[in-house]
């Protein structure tokens, strides 16, 4: 595991974008595992900027997103499909047919989970999986206590996550209670993993994930067992680790 310490969010974003762009340059048809949330926004902005300058080409790149709220249509501004369009896809030359996100409108959970797993398999697996981390150390929507063996599944969100995500909605009641998420097994099968974190709210989760026991109670702790993980985190997110002299 490599840990890159950055001074702040902007430097974290640039470093993460550098790692992703290296992947796209080395393998133009790379399969990018993508995430939503606040943390990757800066990295997406940086990649868009490099694309606009002519330094990056996404015409052959494929993508699979980690998750989607169940019940939301892609046209819903709160959906992750909408988020990806607005914050990344519509600004670059990735082909819409090469992007994949779980279908929030599919009510048959088994069908959608099976479909999404087979999409990932047909793409030949994920070359680099970008991850944020929840305050409770969730990755994707894999909440504490879920089995590490899971592939794509339908998750009931925890109160912690509903609370954290309510900042994007006008009220807590509007936050969907269920989501489709790729599982820890899908994430661990990615050839490379890039986890990004910024801010003191992530310090505890990051410390427990990287230096604590490997347990489903701390979902990101499983990453300690992956052979190709890069962590890019700012000083605030690493504060507990730095304080303990572990880095
Ligand atoms: C997003 C996702 C989540 C977020 C996590 C952190 O697709 O799967 O695991 O990465 O909740 O969210 P932010 O970046 O908003 O703090």
PDB file of C-alpha atoms and ligand atoms in Angstrom, residues 34-40 65-67 80 131-135 138-142 161 164-165 167-168 181 196 198 202, ligand 1:
ATOM      1  CA  UNK A  34     -15.769   5.567 -10.603  1.00  0.00           C
ATOM      2  CA  UNK A  35     -17.251   7.080  -7.463  1.00  0.00           C
ATOM      3  CA  UNK A  36     -19.567   9.952  -6.655  1.00  0.00           C
ATOM      4  CA  UNK A  37     -19.666  12.140  -3.525  1.00  0.00           C
ATOM      5  CA  UNK A  38     -17.802  15.356  -2.743  1.00  0.00           C
ATOM      6  CA  UNK A  39     -14.306  13.927  -2.600  1.00  0.00           C
ATOM      7  CA  UNK A  40     -13.748  13.054  -6.300  1.00  0.00           C
ATOM      8  CA  UNK A  65     -19.747   3.317 -11.228  1.00  0.00           C
ATOM      9  CA  UNK A  66     -19.825   1.960  -7.728  1.00  0.00           C
ATOM     10  CA  UNK A  67     -23.410   2.633  -6.843  1.00  0.00           C
ATOM     11  CA  UNK A  80     -25.604   9.281  -9.220  1.00  0.00           C
ATOM     12  CA  UNK A 131     -12.969   5.163  -3.919  1.00  0.00           C
ATOM     13  CA  UNK A 132     -14.028   7.759  -1.407  1.00  0.00           C
ATOM     14  CA  UNK A 133     -14.512   6.677   2.187  1.00  0.00           C
ATOM     15  CA  UNK A 134     -17.473   7.253   4.466  1.00  0.00           C
ATOM     16  CA  UNK A 135     -17.094   8.620   7.990  1.00  0.00           C
ATOM     17  CA  UNK A 138     -17.852   2.450   4.143  1.00  0.00           C
ATOM     18  CA  UNK A 139     -16.662   2.072   0.560  1.00  0.00           C
ATOM     19  CA  UNK A 140     -19.273   2.158  -2.163  1.00  0.00           C
ATOM     20  CA  UNK A 141     -22.355   1.619  -0.044  1.00  0.00           C
ATOM     21  CA  UNK A 142     -20.784  -1.317   1.745  1.00  0.00           C
ATOM     22  CA  UNK A 161     -24.959   7.475   5.764  1.00  0.00           C
ATOM     23  CA  UNK A 164     -24.217  12.375   5.840  1.00  0.00           C
ATOM     24  CA  UNK A 165     -25.882  12.265   2.402  1.00  0.00           C
ATOM     25  CA  UNK A 167     -26.679  17.474   2.691  1.00  0.00           C
ATOM     26  CA  UNK A 168     -27.439  16.881  -0.987  1.00  0.00           C
ATOM     27  CA  UNK A 181     -23.813  -1.060  -4.715  1.00  0.00           C
ATOM     28  CA  UNK A 196      -8.958   9.435  -1.766  1.00  0.00           C
ATOM     29  CA  UNK A 198      -9.885  14.851   2.608  1.00  0.00           C
ATOM     30  CA  UNK A 202     -12.321  11.187   7.620  1.00  0.00           C
TER      31      UNK A 202
HETATM   32  C1  LIG B   1     -19.893   7.254  -3.711  1.00  0.00           C
HETATM   33  C2  LIG B   1     -19.675   6.239  -2.685  1.00  0.00           C
HETATM   34  C3  LIG B   1     -19.444   6.573  -1.252  1.00  0.00           C
HETATM   35  C4  LIG B   1     -18.606   7.831  -1.021  1.00  0.00           C
HETATM   36  C5  LIG B   1     -18.438   8.107   0.474  1.00  0.00           C
HETATM   37  C6  LIG B   1     -17.694   9.391   0.738  1.00  0.00           C
HETATM   38  O1  LIG B   1     -20.082   6.656  -4.975  1.00  0.00           O
HETATM   39  O2  LIG B   1     -19.721   5.120  -3.019  1.00  0.00           O
HETATM   40  O3  LIG B   1     -18.812   5.476  -0.638  1.00  0.00           O
HETATM   41  O4  LIG B   1     -17.352   7.675  -1.620  1.00  0.00           O
HETATM   42  O5  LIG B   1     -19.697   8.168   1.077  1.00  0.00           O
HETATM   43  O6  LIG B   1     -18.472  10.451   0.286  1.00  0.00           O
HETATM   44  P1  LIG B   1     -17.896  11.944   0.217  1.00  0.00           P
HETATM   45  O7  LIG B   1     -16.829  11.937  -0.808  1.00  0.00           O
HETATM   46  O8  LIG B   1     -19.073  12.781  -0.180  1.00  0.00           O
HETATM   47  O9  LIG B   1     -17.384  12.260   1.590  1.00  0.00           O
END
